[in-house]
CSV table of C-alpha atoms in Angstrom, one decimal:
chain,number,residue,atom,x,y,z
K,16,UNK,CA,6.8,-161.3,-51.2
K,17,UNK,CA,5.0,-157.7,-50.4
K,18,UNK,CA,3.5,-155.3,-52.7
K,19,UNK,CA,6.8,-153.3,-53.4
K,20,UNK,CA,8.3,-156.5,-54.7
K,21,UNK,CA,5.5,-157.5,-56.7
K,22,UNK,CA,5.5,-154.0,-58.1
K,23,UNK,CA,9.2,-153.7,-58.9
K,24,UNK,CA,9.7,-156.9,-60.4
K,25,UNK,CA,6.8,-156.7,-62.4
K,26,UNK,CA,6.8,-153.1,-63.5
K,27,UNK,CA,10.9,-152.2,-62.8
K,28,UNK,CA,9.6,-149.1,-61.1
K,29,UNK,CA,11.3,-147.9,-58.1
K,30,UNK,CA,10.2,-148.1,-54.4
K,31,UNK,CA,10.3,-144.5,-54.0
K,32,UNK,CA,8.3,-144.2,-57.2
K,33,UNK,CA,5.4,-146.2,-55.5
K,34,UNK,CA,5.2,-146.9,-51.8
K,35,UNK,CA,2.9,-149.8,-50.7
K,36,UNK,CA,3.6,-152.6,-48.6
K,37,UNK,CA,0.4,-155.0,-48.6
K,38,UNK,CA,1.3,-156.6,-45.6
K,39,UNK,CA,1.1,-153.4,-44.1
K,40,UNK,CA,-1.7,-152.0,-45.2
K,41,UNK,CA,-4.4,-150.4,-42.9
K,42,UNK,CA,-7.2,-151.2,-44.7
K,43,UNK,CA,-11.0,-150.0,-43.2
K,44,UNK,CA,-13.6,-152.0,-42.8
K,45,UNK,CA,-17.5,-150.8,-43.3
K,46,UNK,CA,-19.4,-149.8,-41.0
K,47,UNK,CA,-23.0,-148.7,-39.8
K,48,UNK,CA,-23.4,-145.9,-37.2
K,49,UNK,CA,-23.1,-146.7,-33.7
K,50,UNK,CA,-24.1,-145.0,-30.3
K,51,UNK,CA,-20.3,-144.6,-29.0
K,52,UNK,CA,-19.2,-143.3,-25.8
K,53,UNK,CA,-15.4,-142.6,-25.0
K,54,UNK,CA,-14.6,-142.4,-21.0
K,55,UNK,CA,-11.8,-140.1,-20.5
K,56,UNK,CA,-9.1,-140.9,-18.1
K,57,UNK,CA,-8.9,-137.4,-16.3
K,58,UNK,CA,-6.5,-138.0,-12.9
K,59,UNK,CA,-3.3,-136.2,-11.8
K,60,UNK,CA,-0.5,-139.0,-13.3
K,61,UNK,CA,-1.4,-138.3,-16.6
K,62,UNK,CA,-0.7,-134.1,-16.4
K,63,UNK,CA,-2.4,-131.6,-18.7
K,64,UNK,CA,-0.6,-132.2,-21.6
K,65,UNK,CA,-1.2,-135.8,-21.8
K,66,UNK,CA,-4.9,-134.7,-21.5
K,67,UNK,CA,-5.2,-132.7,-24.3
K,68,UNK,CA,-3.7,-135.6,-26.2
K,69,UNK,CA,-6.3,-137.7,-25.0
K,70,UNK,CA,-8.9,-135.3,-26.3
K,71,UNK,CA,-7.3,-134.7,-29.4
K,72,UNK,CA,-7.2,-138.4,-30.0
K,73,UNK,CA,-10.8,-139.0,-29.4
K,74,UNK,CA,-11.5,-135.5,-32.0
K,75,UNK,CA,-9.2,-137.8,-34.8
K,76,UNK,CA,-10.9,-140.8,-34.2
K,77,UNK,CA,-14.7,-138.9,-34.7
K,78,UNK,CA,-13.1,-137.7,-38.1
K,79,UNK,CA,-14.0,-140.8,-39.7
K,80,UNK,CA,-17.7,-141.2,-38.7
K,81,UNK,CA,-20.8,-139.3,-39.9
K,82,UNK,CA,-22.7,-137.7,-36.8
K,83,UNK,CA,-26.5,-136.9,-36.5
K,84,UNK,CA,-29.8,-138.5,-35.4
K,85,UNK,CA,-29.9,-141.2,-37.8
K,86,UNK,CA,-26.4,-141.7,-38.3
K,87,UNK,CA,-23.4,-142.4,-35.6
K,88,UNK,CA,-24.2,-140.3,-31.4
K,89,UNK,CA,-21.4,-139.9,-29.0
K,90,UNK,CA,-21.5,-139.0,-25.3
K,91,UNK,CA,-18.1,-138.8,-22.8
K,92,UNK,CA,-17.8,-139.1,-19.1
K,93,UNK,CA,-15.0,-138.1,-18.0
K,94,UNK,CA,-13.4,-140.3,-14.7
K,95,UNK,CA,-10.4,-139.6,-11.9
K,96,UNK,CA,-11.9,-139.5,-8.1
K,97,UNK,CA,-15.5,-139.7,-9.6
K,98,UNK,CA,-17.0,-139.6,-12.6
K,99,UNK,CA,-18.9,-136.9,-14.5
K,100,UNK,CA,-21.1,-137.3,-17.8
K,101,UNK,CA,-19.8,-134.0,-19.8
K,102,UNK,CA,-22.6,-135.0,-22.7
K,103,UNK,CA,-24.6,-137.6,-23.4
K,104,UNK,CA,-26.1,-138.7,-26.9
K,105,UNK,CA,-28.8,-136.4,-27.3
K,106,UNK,CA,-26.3,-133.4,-26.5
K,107,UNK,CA,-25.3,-133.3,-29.7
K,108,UNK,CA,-26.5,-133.7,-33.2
K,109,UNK,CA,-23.7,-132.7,-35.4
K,110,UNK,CA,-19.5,-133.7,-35.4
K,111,UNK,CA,-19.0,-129.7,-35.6
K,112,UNK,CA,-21.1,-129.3,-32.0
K,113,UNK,CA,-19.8,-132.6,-30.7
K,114,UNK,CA,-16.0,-131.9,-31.4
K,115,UNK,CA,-16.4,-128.3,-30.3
K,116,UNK,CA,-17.8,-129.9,-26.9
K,117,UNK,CA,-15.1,-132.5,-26.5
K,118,UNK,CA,-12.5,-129.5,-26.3
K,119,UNK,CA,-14.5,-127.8,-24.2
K,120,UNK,CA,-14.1,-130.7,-21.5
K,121,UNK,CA,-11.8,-129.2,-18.2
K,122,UNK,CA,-8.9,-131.4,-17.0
K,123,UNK,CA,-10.0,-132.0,-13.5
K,124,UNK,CA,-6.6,-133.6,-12.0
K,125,UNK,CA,-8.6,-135.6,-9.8
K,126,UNK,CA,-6.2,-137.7,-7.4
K,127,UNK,CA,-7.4,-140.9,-7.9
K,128,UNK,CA,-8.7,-143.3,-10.9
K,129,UNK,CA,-11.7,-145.1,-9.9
K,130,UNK,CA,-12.8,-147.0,-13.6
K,131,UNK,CA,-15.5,-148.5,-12.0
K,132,UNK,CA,-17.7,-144.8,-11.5
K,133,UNK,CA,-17.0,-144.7,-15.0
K,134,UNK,CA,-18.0,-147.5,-16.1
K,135,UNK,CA,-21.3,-147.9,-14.1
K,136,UNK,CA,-22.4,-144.1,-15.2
K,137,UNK,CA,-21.9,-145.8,-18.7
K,138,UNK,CA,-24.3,-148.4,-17.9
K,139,UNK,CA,-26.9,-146.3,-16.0
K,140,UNK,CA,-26.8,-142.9,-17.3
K,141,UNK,CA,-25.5,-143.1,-21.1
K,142,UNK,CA,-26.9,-146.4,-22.6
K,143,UNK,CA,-30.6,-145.7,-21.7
K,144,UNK,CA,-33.5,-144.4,-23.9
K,145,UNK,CA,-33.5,-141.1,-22.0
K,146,UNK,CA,-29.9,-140.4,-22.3
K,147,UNK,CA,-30.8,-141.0,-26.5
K,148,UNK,CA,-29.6,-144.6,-26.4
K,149,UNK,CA,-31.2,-146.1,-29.6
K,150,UNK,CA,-31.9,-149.8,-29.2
K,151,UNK,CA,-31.3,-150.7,-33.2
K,152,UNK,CA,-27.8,-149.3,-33.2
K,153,UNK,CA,-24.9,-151.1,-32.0
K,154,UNK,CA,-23.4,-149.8,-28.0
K,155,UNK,CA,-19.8,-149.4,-28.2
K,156,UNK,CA,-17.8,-147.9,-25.2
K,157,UNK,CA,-14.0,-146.6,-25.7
K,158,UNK,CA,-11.7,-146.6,-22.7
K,159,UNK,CA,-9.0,-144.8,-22.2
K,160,UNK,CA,-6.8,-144.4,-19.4
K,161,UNK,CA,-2.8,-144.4,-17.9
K,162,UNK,CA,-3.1,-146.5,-14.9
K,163,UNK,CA,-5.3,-149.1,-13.4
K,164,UNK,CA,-8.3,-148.7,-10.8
K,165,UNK,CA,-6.7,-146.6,-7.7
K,166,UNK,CA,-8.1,-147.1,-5.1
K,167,UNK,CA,-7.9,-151.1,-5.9
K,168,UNK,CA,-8.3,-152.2,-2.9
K,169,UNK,CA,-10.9,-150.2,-1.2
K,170,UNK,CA,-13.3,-148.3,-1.9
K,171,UNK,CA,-15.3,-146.5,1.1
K,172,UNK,CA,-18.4,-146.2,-0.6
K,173,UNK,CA,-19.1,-149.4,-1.5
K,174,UNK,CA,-16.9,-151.3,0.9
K,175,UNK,CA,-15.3,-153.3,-1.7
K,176,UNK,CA,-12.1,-154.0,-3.7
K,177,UNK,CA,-12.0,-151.4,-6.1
K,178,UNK,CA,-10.3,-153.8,-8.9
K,179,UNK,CA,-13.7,-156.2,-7.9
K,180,UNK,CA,-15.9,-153.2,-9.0
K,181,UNK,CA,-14.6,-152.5,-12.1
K,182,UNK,CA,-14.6,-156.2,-13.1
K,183,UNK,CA,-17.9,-156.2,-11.7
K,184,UNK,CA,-18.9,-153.0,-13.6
K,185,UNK,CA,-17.2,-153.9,-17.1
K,186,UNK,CA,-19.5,-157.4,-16.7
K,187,UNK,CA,-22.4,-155.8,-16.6
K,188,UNK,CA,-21.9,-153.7,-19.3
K,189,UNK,CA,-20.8,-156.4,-21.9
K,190,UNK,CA,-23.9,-158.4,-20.6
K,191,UNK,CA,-26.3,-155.1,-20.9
K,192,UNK,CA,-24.9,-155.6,-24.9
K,193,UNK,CA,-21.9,-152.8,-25.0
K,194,UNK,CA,-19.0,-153.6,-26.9
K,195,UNK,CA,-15.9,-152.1,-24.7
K,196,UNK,CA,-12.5,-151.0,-26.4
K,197,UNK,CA,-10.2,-150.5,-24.1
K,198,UNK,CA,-6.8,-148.1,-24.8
K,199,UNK,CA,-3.9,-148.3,-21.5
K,200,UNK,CA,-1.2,-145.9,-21.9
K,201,UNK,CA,2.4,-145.6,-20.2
K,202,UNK,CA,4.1,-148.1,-18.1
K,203,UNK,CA,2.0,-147.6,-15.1
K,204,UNK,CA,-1.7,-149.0,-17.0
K,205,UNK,CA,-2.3,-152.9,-15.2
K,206,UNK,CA,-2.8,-154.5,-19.0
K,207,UNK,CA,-4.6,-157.6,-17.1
K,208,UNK,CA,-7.1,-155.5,-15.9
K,209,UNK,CA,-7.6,-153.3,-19.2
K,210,UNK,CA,-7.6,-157.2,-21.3
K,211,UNK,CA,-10.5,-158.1,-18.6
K,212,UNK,CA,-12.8,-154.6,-18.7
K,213,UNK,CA,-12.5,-155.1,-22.6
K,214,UNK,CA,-14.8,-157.0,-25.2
K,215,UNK,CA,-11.8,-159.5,-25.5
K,216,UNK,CA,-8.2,-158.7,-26.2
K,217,UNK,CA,-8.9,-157.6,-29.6
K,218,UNK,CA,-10.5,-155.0,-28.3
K,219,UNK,CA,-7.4,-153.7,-26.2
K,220,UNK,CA,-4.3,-151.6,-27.5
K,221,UNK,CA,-1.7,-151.5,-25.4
K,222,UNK,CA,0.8,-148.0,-26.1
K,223,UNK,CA,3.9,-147.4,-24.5
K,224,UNK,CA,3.1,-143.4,-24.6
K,225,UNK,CA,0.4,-140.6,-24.9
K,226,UNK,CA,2.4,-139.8,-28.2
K,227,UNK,CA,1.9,-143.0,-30.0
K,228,UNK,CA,-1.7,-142.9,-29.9
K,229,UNK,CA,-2.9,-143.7,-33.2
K,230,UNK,CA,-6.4,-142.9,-34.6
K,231,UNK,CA,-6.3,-145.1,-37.5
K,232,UNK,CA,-5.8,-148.2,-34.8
K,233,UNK,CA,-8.5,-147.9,-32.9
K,234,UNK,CA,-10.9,-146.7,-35.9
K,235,UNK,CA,-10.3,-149.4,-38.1
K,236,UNK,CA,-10.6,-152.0,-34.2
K,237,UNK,CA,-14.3,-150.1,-34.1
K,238,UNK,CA,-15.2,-150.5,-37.6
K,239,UNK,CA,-14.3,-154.3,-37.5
K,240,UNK,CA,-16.7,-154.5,-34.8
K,241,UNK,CA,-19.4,-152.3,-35.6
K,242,UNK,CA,-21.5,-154.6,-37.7
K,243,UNK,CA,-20.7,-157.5,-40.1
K,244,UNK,CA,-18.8,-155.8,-43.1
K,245,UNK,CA,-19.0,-155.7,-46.6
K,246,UNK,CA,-17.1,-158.6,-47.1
K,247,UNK,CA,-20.1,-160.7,-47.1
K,248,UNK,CA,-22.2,-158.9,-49.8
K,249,UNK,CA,-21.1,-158.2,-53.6
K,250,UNK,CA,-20.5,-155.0,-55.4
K,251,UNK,CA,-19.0,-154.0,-58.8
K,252,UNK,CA,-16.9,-151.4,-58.8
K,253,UNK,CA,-15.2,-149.7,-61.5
K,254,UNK,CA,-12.5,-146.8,-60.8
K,255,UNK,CA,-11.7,-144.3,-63.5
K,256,UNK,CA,-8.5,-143.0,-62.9
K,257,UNK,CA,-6.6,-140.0,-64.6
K,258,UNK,CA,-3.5,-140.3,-66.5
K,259,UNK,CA,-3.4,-136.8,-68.3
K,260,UNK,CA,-0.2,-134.3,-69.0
K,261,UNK,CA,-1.5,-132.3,-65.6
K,262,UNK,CA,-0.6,-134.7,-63.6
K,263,UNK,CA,2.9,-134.2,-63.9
K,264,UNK,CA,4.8,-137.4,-63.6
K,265,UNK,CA,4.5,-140.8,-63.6
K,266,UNK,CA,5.0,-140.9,-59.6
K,267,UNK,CA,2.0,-138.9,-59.3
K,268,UNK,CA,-0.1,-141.6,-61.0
K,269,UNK,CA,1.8,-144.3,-59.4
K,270,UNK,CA,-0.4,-142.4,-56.0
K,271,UNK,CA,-3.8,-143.0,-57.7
K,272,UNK,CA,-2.6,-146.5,-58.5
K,273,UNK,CA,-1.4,-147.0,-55.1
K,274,UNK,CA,-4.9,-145.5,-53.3
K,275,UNK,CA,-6.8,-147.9,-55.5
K,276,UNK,CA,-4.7,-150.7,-54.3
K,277,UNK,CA,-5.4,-150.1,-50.7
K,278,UNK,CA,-8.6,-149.4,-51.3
K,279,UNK,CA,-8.9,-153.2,-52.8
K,280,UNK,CA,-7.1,-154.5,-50.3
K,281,UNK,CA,-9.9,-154.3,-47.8
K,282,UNK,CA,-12.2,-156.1,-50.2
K,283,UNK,CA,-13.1,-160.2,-50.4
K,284,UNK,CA,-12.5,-160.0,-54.0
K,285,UNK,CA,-13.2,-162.7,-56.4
K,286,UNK,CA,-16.2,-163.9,-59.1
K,287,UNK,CA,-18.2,-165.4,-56.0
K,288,UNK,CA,-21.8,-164.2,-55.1
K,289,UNK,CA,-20.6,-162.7,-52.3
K,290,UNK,CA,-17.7,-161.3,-53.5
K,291,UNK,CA,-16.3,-157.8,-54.9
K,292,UNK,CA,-15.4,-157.3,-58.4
K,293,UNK,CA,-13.4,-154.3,-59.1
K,294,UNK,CA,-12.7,-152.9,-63.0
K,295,UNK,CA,-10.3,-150.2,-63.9
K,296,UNK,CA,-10.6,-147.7,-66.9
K,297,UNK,CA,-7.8,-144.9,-67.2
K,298,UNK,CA,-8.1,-142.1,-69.2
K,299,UNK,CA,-6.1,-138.6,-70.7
K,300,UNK,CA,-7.1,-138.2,-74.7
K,301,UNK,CA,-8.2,-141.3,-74.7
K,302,UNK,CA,-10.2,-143.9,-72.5
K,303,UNK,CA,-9.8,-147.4,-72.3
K,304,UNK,CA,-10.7,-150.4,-70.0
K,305,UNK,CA,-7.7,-151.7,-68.3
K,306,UNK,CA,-9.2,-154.8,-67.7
K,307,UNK,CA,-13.1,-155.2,-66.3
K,308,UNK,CA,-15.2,-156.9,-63.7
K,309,UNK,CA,-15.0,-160.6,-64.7
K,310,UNK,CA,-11.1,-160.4,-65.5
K,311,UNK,CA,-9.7,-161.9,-62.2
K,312,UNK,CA,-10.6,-164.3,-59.6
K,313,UNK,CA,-8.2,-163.0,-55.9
K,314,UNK,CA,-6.7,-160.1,-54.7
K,315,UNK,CA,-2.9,-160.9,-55.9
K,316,UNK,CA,-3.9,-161.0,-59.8
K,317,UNK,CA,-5.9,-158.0,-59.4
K,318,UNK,CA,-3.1,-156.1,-58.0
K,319,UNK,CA,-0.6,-157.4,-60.2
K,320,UNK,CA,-3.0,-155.5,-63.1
K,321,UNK,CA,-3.0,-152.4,-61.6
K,322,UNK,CA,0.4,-152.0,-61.3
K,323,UNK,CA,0.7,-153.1,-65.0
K,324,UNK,CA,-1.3,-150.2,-66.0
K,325,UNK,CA,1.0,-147.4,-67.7
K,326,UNK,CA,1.3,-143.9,-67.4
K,327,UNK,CA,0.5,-141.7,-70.7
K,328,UNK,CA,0.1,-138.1,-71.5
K,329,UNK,CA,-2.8,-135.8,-73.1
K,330,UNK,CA,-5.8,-134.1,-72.2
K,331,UNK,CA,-8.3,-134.5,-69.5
K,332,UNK,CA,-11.4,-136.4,-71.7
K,333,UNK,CA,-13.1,-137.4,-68.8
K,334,UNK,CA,-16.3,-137.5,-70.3
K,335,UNK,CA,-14.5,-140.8,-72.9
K,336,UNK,CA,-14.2,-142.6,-69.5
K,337,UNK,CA,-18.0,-142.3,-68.9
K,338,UNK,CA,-18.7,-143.5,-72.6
K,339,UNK,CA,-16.6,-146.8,-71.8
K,340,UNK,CA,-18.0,-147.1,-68.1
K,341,UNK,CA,-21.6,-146.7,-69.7
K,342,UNK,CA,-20.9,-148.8,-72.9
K,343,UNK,CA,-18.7,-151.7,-71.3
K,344,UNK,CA,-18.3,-151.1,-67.6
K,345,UNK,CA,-21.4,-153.5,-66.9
K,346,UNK,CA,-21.7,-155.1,-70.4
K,347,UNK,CA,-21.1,-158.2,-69.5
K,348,UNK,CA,-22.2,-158.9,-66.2
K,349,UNK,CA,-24.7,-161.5,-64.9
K,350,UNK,CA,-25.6,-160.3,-61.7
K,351,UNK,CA,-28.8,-159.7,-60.4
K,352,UNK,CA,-29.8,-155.9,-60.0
K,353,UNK,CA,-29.9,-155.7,-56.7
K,354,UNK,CA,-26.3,-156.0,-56.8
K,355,UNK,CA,-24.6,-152.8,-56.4
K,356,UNK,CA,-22.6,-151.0,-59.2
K,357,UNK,CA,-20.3,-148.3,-58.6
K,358,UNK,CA,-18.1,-146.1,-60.5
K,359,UNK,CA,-15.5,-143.7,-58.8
K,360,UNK,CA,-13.8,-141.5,-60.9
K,361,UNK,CA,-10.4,-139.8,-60.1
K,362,UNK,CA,-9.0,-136.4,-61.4
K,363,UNK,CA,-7.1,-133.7,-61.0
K,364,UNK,CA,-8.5,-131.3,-63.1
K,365,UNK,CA,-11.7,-129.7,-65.4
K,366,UNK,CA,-12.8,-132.0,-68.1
K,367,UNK,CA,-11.8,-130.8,-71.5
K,368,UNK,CA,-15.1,-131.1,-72.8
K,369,UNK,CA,-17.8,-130.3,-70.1
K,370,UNK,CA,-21.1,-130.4,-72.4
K,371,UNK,CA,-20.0,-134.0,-73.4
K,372,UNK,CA,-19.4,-135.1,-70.3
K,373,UNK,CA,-22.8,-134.1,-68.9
K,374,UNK,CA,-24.6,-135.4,-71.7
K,375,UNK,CA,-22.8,-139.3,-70.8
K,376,UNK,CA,-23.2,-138.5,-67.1
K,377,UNK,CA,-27.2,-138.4,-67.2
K,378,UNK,CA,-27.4,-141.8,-69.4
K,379,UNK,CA,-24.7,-143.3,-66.4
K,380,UNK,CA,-27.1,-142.4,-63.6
K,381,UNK,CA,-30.1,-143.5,-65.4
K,382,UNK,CA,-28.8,-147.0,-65.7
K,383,UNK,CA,-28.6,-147.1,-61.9
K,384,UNK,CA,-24.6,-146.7,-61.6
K,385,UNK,CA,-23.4,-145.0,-58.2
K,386,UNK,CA,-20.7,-142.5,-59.2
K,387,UNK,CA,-18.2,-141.0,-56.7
K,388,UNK,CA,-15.9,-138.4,-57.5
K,389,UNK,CA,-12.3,-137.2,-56.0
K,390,UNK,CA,-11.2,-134.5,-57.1
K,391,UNK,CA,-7.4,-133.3,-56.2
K,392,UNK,CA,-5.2,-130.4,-57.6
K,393,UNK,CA,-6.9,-127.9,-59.3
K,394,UNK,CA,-9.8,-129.4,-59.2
K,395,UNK,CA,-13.6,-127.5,-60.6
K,396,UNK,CA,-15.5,-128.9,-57.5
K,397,UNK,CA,-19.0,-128.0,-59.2
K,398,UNK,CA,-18.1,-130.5,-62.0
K,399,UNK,CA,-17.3,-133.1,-59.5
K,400,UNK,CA,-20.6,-132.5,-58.2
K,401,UNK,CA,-22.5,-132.6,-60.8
K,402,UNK,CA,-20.6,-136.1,-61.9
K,403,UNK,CA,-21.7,-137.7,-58.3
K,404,UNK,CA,-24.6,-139.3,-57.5
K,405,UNK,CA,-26.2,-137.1,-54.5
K,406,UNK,CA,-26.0,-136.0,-51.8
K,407,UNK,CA,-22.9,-134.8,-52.4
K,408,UNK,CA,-21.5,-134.7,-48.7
K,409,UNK,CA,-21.2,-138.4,-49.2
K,410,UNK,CA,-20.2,-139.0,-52.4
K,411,UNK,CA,-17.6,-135.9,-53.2
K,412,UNK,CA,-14.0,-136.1,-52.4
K,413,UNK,CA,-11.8,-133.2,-52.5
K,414,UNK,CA,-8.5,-133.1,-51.1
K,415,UNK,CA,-4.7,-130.6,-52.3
K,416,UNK,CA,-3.0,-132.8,-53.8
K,417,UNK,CA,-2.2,-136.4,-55.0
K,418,UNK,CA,0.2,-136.7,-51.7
K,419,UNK,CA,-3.0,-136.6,-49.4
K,420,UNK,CA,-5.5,-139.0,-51.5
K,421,UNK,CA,-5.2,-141.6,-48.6
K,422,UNK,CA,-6.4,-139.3,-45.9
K,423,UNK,CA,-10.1,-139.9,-48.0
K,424,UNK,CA,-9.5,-143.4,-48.5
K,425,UNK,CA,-11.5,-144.3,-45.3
K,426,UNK,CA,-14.6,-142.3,-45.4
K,427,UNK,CA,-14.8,-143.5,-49.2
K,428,UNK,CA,-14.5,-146.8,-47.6
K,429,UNK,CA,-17.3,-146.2,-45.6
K,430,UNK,CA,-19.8,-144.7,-47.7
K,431,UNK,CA,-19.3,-147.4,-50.2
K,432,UNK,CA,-19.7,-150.2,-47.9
K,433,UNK,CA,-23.3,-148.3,-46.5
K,434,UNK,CA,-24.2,-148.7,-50.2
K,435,UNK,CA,-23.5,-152.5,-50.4
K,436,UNK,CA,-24.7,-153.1,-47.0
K,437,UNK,CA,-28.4,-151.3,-48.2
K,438,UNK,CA,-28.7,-153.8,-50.8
């Protein structure tokens, strides 16, 4: 039985009210930052359009990571009769300068697609300390291309089998360390050859056109492979979500209930030491603990809860979902301190009572709670600022409307997980 099911039989809401089908879900793992290189198929059969796709695919993909010195450095070579390093990873330094150089890369509709140039500029020029290759941060190469290795069977320079170099090349990359991702486009890509060049076949996504290129595939296929994930360290975390008059109707809560729940989804929840607890309080007028960190063992009862939790009107009291964060949030737990515990409130609006609210938010952060805030609607972004723990880049959400709370849901992912993967 999927979510929806769950959700109408035990709630009698609709489908349309609250769309979210668990076995469908798209979930992100955690990640730490990488050195990541994308090689850019750039040869006549794929035409200009096609190109720009390409590009514009790498730019969506780079959404979802934090670039900078000490966090995730990209570089691209681009590859059709040769290859050509367009940057490397000390090019760049922020994801403004590195996205702005992506576009700026020329489509060179070179005439033929020789992977293995590619693949060996990788190895010698890219993943080396002088090209800002930093040995305590995981190598990951993304591959993307519309054919196979052309020539494949000769290749004057070398005097080989072109489809030998590239196996050759893609060898000595996975043994120099690199984890390669390959992406083969269109009907004309030799998927044997893409399986073999990648880190495995779970590294290799196979789509039948440059349209269908999907970001979130390939992020969440580099996220899993990153580093080990959150799933094997524990966190409490609490979300405080908003149920108040401005939200309009119950559909529009049903969208914070339903970015929670795939936001759980990608946790290992349960009462284990290794596992994620996860507590709800709601609030409008009032504030109340749905249910809290110790009151279910899997994922399924969890979920069941949430969905169980009705919709109510009044005013925006955020501050009375601090006080029952502060005052019972963590009450009861028996974990050691080094176990991380968050709180992520949820709103749509200005707190009806600001001067209470930053009185309770000073006590919260004293006792050592990480809060995150998303703020949707009309929204005072200085309030959510002062409710987050800082830096605020990392820890403040803002997006228009309740429709678009998933397109946060990863990079809230992500700076969570960093927090449980510190402790």
């Amino acid at each position: 039985m999927n979510f929806v099911h769950i959700y109408q039989h035990v709630t009698g809401r609709t489908k349309s009210q609250f769309i979210f089908n668990l076995t469908e879900s798209t979930s992100t793992e955690c990640t730490k930052d990488a050195d990541l290189v994308f090689l850019i198929d750039t040869s006549r059969s794929l035409g200009l359009r096609a190109y720009q796709k390409e590009l514009q695919f790498v730019e969506r993909v780079l959404e979802g990571y934090e670039i900078g010195t000490n966090r995730t450095k990209v570089a691209v070579i681009t590859f059709s009769a040769g290859s050509r390093l367009e940057f490397d990873f000390n090019r760049y330094n922020t994801k403004a300068d590195v996205l702005q150089g992506i576009r700026n890369i020329p489509y060179t509709d070179g005439m033929s697609t020789t992977i293995y140039r590619a693949l060996e500029q990788a190895r010698r020029e890219v993943f080396v300390p002088e090209a800002g290759d930093r040995p305590s941060f995981k190598n990951l190469a993304v591959i993307l291309t519309d054919g196979e290795t052309n020539p494949g069977s000769f290749d004057p320079y070398s005097f080989l089998m072109g489809k030998t170099l590239t196996r050759q090349e893609a060898n000595q990359l996975k043994f120099h360390g690199v984890e390669v991702f390959g992406i083969g486009v269109g009907h004309r890509v030799d998927h044997v050859e893409m399986v073999g060049i990648s880190s495995g076949s779970k590294n290799y996504l196979r789509v039948g056109d440059i349209d269908d290129l999907e970001s979130s595939r390939l992020f969440k296929i580099l996220l899993n492979n990153v580093c080990a994930t959150c799933n094997n360290k524990p966190a409490d975390v609490i979300f405080m979500v908003d149920k108040s008059s401005s939200l309009g109707s119950v559909a529009n809560f049903d969208k914070e209930l339903s970015f929670i729940a795939r936001f759980v989804d990608g946790f290992n929840i349960g009462q284990g030491p290794r596992d994620v607890r996860v507590g709800v309080i709601s609030f409008s007028t009032d504030a109340q603990l749905e249910f809290g960190l110790s009151s279910y063992n899997d994922k399924s009862s969890l979920l069941n809860a949430l969905l169980n939790i009705d919709f109510s009107l009044g005013n925006t009291y955020t501050h009375k979902a601090f006080e029952v964060l502060f005052n019972q949030g963590f009450s009861t737990s028996t974990r050691p301190s080094t176990v991380p515990r968050v709180g992520v409130i949820m709103t749509d609006g200005q707190s009806t009572n600001p001067y209470k609210l930053e009185d309770i938010i000073m006590k919260v952060k004293l006792k050592g709670i990480e809060i995150f805030s998303i703020g949707f609607g009309s929204v005072d972004v200085t309030e959510l600022n002062m409710m987050a723990t800082v830096p605020d880049h990392t820890h403040v959400f803002v997006v228009d409307d309740v429709h678009t709370l998933d397109t946060v849901r990863d990079e809230l992912y992500l700076e969570i997980c960093n927090l449980i993967g510190q402790s």
